[in-house]
Coordinates of C-alpha atoms in Angstrom, one line a residue:
X1 CA 24.4 10.6 13.4
X2 CA 20.9 10.5 13.9
X3 CA 19.2 9.0 17.3
X4 CA 18.3 5.2 15.2
X5 CA 15.6 4.6 14.6
X6 CA 13.5 1.0 14.9
X7 CA 12.2 -1.1 12.3
X8 CA 10.3 -4.5 13.0
X9 CA 10.5 -7.2 10.3
X10 CA 7.6 -9.8 10.9
X11 CA 8.4 -13.1 9.0
X12 CA 11.6 -12.4 8.7
X13 CA 12.6 -16.2 8.5
X14 CA 10.6 -16.5 5.4
X15 CA 11.7 -15.4 1.6
X16 CA 10.5 -12.3 1.2
X17 CA 12.0 -10.9 4.4
X18 CA 15.7 -12.6 3.3
X19 CA 15.8 -10.0 0.0
X20 CA 14.4 -7.3 1.6
X21 CA 16.8 -7.1 5.1
X22 CA 19.8 -6.2 3.3
X23 CA 18.3 -3.5 1.5
X24 CA 16.8 -2.1 4.5
X25 CA 20.6 -2.1 6.5
X26 CA 22.3 -0.8 3.9
X27 CA 20.2 2.5 4.0
X28 CA 18.4 1.8 0.6
X29 CA 15.0 2.4 2.5
X30 CA 14.7 5.2 5.3
X31 CA 18.2 7.4 4.8
X32 CA 22.0 6.8 4.6
X33 CA 22.9 8.3 7.7
X34 CA 19.9 6.8 9.2
X35 CA 21.3 4.4 12.2
X36 CA 18.9 1.6 12.5
X37 CA 18.1 -1.2 14.7
X38 CA 16.1 -4.2 13.7
X39 CA 13.8 -6.1 15.3
X40 CA 12.9 -9.0 13.7
X41 CA 10.0 -11.6 14.7
X42 CA 9.0 -15.2 13.5
X43 CA 6.9 -18.7 15.7
X44 CA 9.0 -20.3 17.9
X45 CA 9.5 -22.9 15.3
X46 CA 12.0 -20.3 13.2
X47 CA 14.0 -19.1 15.7
X48 CA 16.6 -21.1 14.9
X49 CA 16.5 -19.9 10.8
X50 CA 16.2 -16.3 12.2
X51 CA 19.2 -16.9 14.1
X52 CA 20.9 -17.6 10.5
X53 CA 19.9 -14.3 9.4
X54 CA 21.1 -12.5 12.2
X55 CA 24.7 -13.8 11.4
X56 CA 24.4 -13.1 7.7
X57 CA 23.0 -9.6 8.9
X58 CA 26.5 -8.7 11.1
X59 CA 28.5 -10.1 8.5
X60 CA 27.5 -7.9 6.0
X61 CA 29.3 -5.2 8.6
X62 CA 26.7 -2.6 7.5
X63 CA 27.6 1.0 8.9
X64 CA 24.2 1.8 9.7
X65 CA 23.0 -1.3 11.6
X66 CA 23.2 -0.7 14.9
X67 CA 21.6 -3.8 16.4
X68 CA 19.5 -6.9 15.6
X69 CA 17.0 -8.3 17.4
X70 CA 15.7 -11.6 16.5
X71 CA 12.4 -12.8 18.9
X72 CA 9.4 -15.0 18.8
X73 CA 7.7 -11.9 21.9
X74 CA 5.0 -9.4 20.7
X75 CA 6.6 -7.4 23.6
X76 CA 9.8 -7.4 22.2
X77 CA 9.0 -7.4 18.7
X78 CA 6.5 -3.9 18.6
X79 CA 8.2 -2.0 21.9
X80 CA 8.8 1.6 20.6
X81 CA 8.7 0.8 16.9
X82 CA 9.2 4.1 14.4
X83 CA 8.1 1.3 11.3
X84 CA 6.5 -2.0 11.5
X85 CA 6.9 -4.2 8.2
X86 CA 4.2 -6.7 8.6
X87 CA 5.4 -9.6 6.3
X88 CA 4.4 -12.8 8.0
X89 CA 0.6 -14.4 7.3
X90 CA -1.0 -17.7 7.2
X91 CA 0.0 -18.5 3.7
X92 CA -3.1 -19.9 1.7
X93 CA -2.9 -23.9 1.7
X94 CA -4.4 -26.7 -1.3
X95 CA -8.0 -27.5 -0.7
X96 CA -8.3 -24.1 2.4
X97 CA -10.7 -22.0 1.6
X98 CA -10.9 -18.5 1.2
X99 CA -13.0 -17.6 4.5
X100 CA -10.4 -20.4 6.6
X101 CA -7.6 -18.1 5.1
X102 CA -10.0 -14.5 6.5
X103 CA -10.4 -16.1 9.8
X104 CA -6.4 -17.5 10.2
X105 CA -5.5 -14.1 8.9
X106 CA -7.9 -11.9 11.1
X107 CA -6.5 -13.7 14.8
X108 CA -3.1 -12.9 13.0
X109 CA -3.4 -9.2 12.4
X110 CA -5.8 -8.8 15.5
X111 CA -3.1 -9.8 17.9
X112 CA -0.4 -7.6 15.2
X113 CA -2.9 -4.9 16.2
X114 CA -3.0 -5.0 19.9
X115 CA 0.7 -5.5 20.4
X116 CA 1.1 -2.4 17.9
X117 CA -1.7 -0.5 20.2
X118 CA 0.0 -1.5 23.4
X119 CA 4.0 -1.2 22.5
X120 CA 4.6 0.9 19.7
X121 CA 5.0 4.8 19.2
X122 CA 1.7 6.5 18.5
X123 CA 4.2 7.7 14.7
X124 CA 4.8 4.6 13.9
X125 CA 4.2 3.9 10.4
X126 CA 2.6 0.1 9.4
X127 CA 2.8 -1.6 5.9
X128 CA 1.1 -4.6 5.6
X129 CA 2.5 -7.1 2.9
X130 CA 1.1 -10.6 4.3
X131 CA -1.9 -11.8 2.0
X132 CA -5.2 -11.0 1.8
X133 CA -3.2 -7.8 2.7
X134 CA -5.6 -5.5 2.5
X135 CA -7.5 -7.1 4.5
X136 CA -5.3 -8.0 7.1
X137 CA -3.9 -3.9 7.2
X138 CA -7.5 -2.9 7.7
X139 CA -8.0 -5.6 10.9
X140 CA -4.8 -4.7 12.0
X141 CA -5.5 -0.9 11.9
X142 CA -8.9 -1.7 13.5
X143 CA -6.9 -3.3 16.4
X144 CA -5.2 -0.4 16.9
X145 CA -7.5 2.3 18.0
X146 CA -5.0 4.8 19.9
X147 CA -2.9 5.0 16.0
X148 CA -3.9 7.6 13.4
X149 CA -6.0 5.3 10.4
X150 CA -3.5 7.4 8.2
X151 CA -0.6 5.4 9.0
X152 CA -1.2 1.9 8.1
X153 CA -0.8 1.3 4.6
X154 CA -1.0 -2.5 2.5
X155 CA 1.7 -2.9 -0.8
X156 CA 0.1 -2.5 -4.2
X157 CA 3.6 -0.8 -5.4
X158 CA 4.7 -4.4 -6.5
X159 CA 1.6 -4.2 -8.7
X160 CA 2.6 -0.9 -9.2
X161 CA 6.2 -1.8 -10.4
X162 CA 4.3 -4.3 -12.8
X163 CA 2.5 -2.0 -14.6
X164 CA 5.6 0.2 -14.8
X165 CA 7.7 -2.3 -16.3
X166 CA 4.8 -3.7 -19.2
X167 CA 4.4 -0.3 -20.3
X168 CA 7.7 0.1 -20.1
X169 CA 9.4 -2.8 -22.2
X170 CA 6.4 -2.3 -25.1
X171 CA 7.7 1.2 -25.3
X172 CA 11.2 -0.2 -25.6
X173 CA 12.6 2.4 -22.9
X174 CA 13.4 2.1 -19.2
X175 CA 10.8 1.7 -16.2
X176 CA 11.7 5.2 -15.4
X177 CA 11.0 6.6 -18.5
X178 CA 6.7 5.7 -17.1
X179 CA 5.0 7.5 -14.4
X180 CA 1.8 7.5 -12.8
X181 CA 0.4 4.7 -13.2
X182 CA -2.3 4.0 -11.0
X183 CA -3.7 0.7 -9.0
X184 CA -6.8 0.6 -7.9
X185 CA -8.1 -1.3 -5.3
X186 CA -7.4 -5.0 -4.4
X187 CA -4.0 -6.6 -3.9
X188 CA -5.9 -9.3 -6.1
X189 CA -6.6 -10.4 -9.3
X190 CA -9.5 -8.4 -8.9
X191 CA -6.9 -5.3 -9.1
X192 CA -7.6 -2.6 -11.9
X193 CA -4.2 -1.6 -13.3
X194 CA -5.1 2.0 -14.8
X195 CA -3.0 3.7 -17.4
X196 CA -5.1 6.5 -18.7
X197 CA -3.6 9.3 -16.3
X198 CA -0.3 7.6 -16.9
X199 CA 2.6 9.6 -18.6
X200 CA 5.6 7.7 -20.6
X201 CA 8.6 9.8 -21.5
X202 CA 9.6 9.3 -25.7
X203 CA 12.2 11.2 -26.9
X204 CA 12.4 13.8 -23.9
X205 CA 8.4 14.7 -24.0
X206 CA 5.8 13.1 -22.3
X207 CA 3.5 11.6 -23.8
X208 CA 0.3 9.7 -22.6
X209 CA 0.4 5.6 -22.4
X210 CA -2.0 5.6 -25.4
X211 CA -0.2 7.3 -27.3
X212 CA 3.1 5.9 -26.7
X213 CA 1.8 2.4 -27.1
X214 CA -0.3 2.4 -30.3
X215 CA -2.4 -0.3 -28.8
X216 CA -5.7 0.1 -27.3
X217 CA -6.7 -2.9 -27.2
X218 CA -3.4 -4.5 -25.4
X219 CA -3.2 -1.4 -23.1
X220 CA -7.4 -2.5 -22.1
X221 CA -7.0 -6.3 -21.9
X222 CA -4.2 -8.9 -21.9
X223 CA -1.8 -5.6 -20.5
X224 CA -4.1 -5.7 -17.5
X225 CA -4.5 -9.6 -17.1
X226 CA -0.5 -9.6 -17.3
X227 CA -0.3 -7.3 -14.3
X228 CA -3.4 -8.8 -12.7
X229 CA -2.3 -12.2 -12.9
X230 CA 1.8 -11.7 -12.6
X231 CA 2.0 -12.9 -9.3
X232 CA 0.3 -16.5 -10.1
X233 CA 3.2 -16.3 -13.1
X234 CA 5.8 -16.3 -11.2
X235 CA 4.5 -19.3 -8.6
X236 CA 4.3 -21.2 -11.6
X237 CA 7.8 -20.8 -13.1
X238 CA 9.5 -20.1 -10.0
X239 CA 7.8 -22.9 -8.0
X240 CA 8.1 -20.4 -5.1
X241 CA 6.3 -16.6 -4.6
X242 CA 7.5 -13.3 -6.0
X243 CA 10.7 -12.5 -3.1
X244 CA 13.2 -10.0 -5.0
X245 CA 10.2 -8.1 -6.7
X246 CA 8.3 -7.7 -3.5
X247 CA 11.2 -6.5 -1.5
X248 CA 12.3 -4.3 -3.8
X249 CA 8.4 -3.1 -4.3
X250 CA 8.6 -3.1 -0.1
X251 CA 11.5 -0.4 0.0
X252 CA 10.0 1.7 -2.4
X253 CA 7.3 2.4 -0.7
X254 CA 8.6 3.1 3.0
X255 CA 11.3 4.9 0.9
X256 CA 8.3 7.2 -0.4
X257 CA 6.6 7.9 3.3
X258 CA 9.8 8.2 4.7
X259 CA 11.4 11.0 1.9
X260 CA 8.6 11.9 -0.4
X261 CA 7.1 11.5 -4.1
X262 CA 8.6 13.7 -6.7
X263 CA 6.6 16.8 -7.4
X264 CA 3.6 15.9 -9.8
X265 CA 4.3 12.5 -9.6
X266 CA 1.9 9.5 -7.9
X267 CA 2.5 6.3 -6.6
X268 CA 0.1 3.4 -5.7
X269 CA -0.9 2.0 -1.7
X270 CA -3.6 0.2 -0.3
X271 CA -4.9 3.1 2.5
X272 CA -8.0 3.8 4.0
X273 CA -11.1 4.8 1.9
X274 CA -12.6 7.1 4.1
X275 CA -13.3 10.6 2.7
X276 CA -12.1 9.6 -0.5
X277 CA -13.5 11.5 -3.4
X278 CA -13.5 8.6 -6.1
X279 CA -16.8 6.9 -4.3
X280 CA -15.1 4.0 -3.3
X281 CA -16.9 2.5 -0.1
X282 CA -15.7 3.9 3.0
X283 CA -13.9 1.9 5.3
X284 CA -11.4 -0.1 2.8
X285 CA -8.3 -0.1 3.0
X286 CA -8.0 -0.1 -0.8
X287 CA -5.4 1.1 -3.8
X288 CA -5.2 4.7 -4.6
X289 CA -2.5 6.6 -6.3
X290 CA -1.1 8.9 -3.6
X291 CA 1.1 11.7 -3.7
X292 CA 3.4 12.4 0.0
X293 CA 5.0 14.9 2.0
X294 CA 6.1 14.7 5.3
X295 CA 5.5 10.9 5.6
X296 CA 2.1 12.2 5.2
X297 CA 0.1 10.7 2.1
X298 CA -3.0 12.0 0.4
X299 CA -4.9 10.6 -2.3
X300 CA -4.2 12.7 -5.5
X301 CA -8.4 13.7 -6.5
X302 CA -10.0 15.3 -9.2
X303 CA -8.6 12.7 -11.5
X304 CA -11.1 12.2 -14.6
X305 CA -12.8 8.4 -14.3
X306 CA -14.4 7.1 -18.1
X307 CA -16.6 4.2 -17.7
X308 CA -14.5 1.4 -18.5
X309 CA -12.4 2.5 -15.5
X310 CA -15.6 3.1 -13.1
X311 CA -16.7 -0.9 -14.0
X312 CA -12.7 -2.1 -13.2
X313 CA -12.9 -0.1 -10.0
X314 CA -16.5 -1.0 -8.5
X315 CA -16.0 -4.5 -8.8
X316 CA -12.7 -4.7 -6.8
X317 CA -14.0 -2.5 -4.4
X318 CA -17.2 -4.9 -3.7
X319 CA -14.3 -7.8 -3.3
X320 CA -13.2 -5.8 -0.8
X321 CA -16.5 -5.2 0.8
X322 CA -17.5 -9.2 1.0
X323 CA -13.5 -9.4 2.6
X324 CA -14.3 -7.1 5.3
X325 CA -17.7 -8.1 6.0
X326 CA -16.5 -11.9 6.4
X327 CA -13.4 -10.4 8.4
X328 CA -14.9 -8.7 10.7
X329 CA -17.3 -11.1 11.6
X330 CA -14.7 -13.4 13.1
X331 CA -13.2 -10.2 14.2
X332 CA -15.1 -11.1 17.7
X333 CA -14.5 -14.8 17.7

């Protein structure tokens, strides 16, 4: 058996973590022969709830789960980590301005970045889920100067999965018959779900999404707005945010980091933009198409970008630049 790896989940008493922890603990993410120690961080008032989560994980009697460590202390949570999944963040409350939300989250993710810098392995892979995910991820990365920026990513896989599913349902096929959709930009309503490079398997053959769907107006209109606003639609229906689908996307994202993507396929991840070939401003965490090998992501270069796509990519980049500049102004506070 391999040595156990240490995996941290923050916001561990919350509903996304409740849907996520079982998948990680039973081997869906890091492998069926990879033992692990789960470290669960939450704020002090949530520790009694966290004890219940720990009991449930113990009661699952999972062979790979060597230990569960609940804590409210950063020096315990971030010590010697191989992977960190940062789910916990300050949610937007009624009457709260976006600026106030950013300020609260800058404080959280600055502290967590500093804790990663101080206590975690330098090889730690960090996935930021808590919103605003792209900018929170950037702040964490900036606050952990000794850990490579490439080790940080934010979750746009849920948007990617939503886009695949919408195309699949439209074509009457299963979701694994849709490859290489792209989510560009911010995990917000400005994101751009792009199917110009998407392949759909129809009767055993790869065809373009436009040929498979045969409805350009839908692909350039309702499809995009459905994916952009899906999170809000789930909240309206459930009165709670996406948990099951978010947990599945987190598992997909981390599994692909650990085991790599298939040849000729790419997925969407929010990653460091510096040095990209698509004209996206430097020093952002921006969602790109990436391929992964040896736990290292690489932005897929050379994809043709038409004027329709360019305008949407630029709009979401502009939002991220504004978010970044506002957030960075709070860093010294």
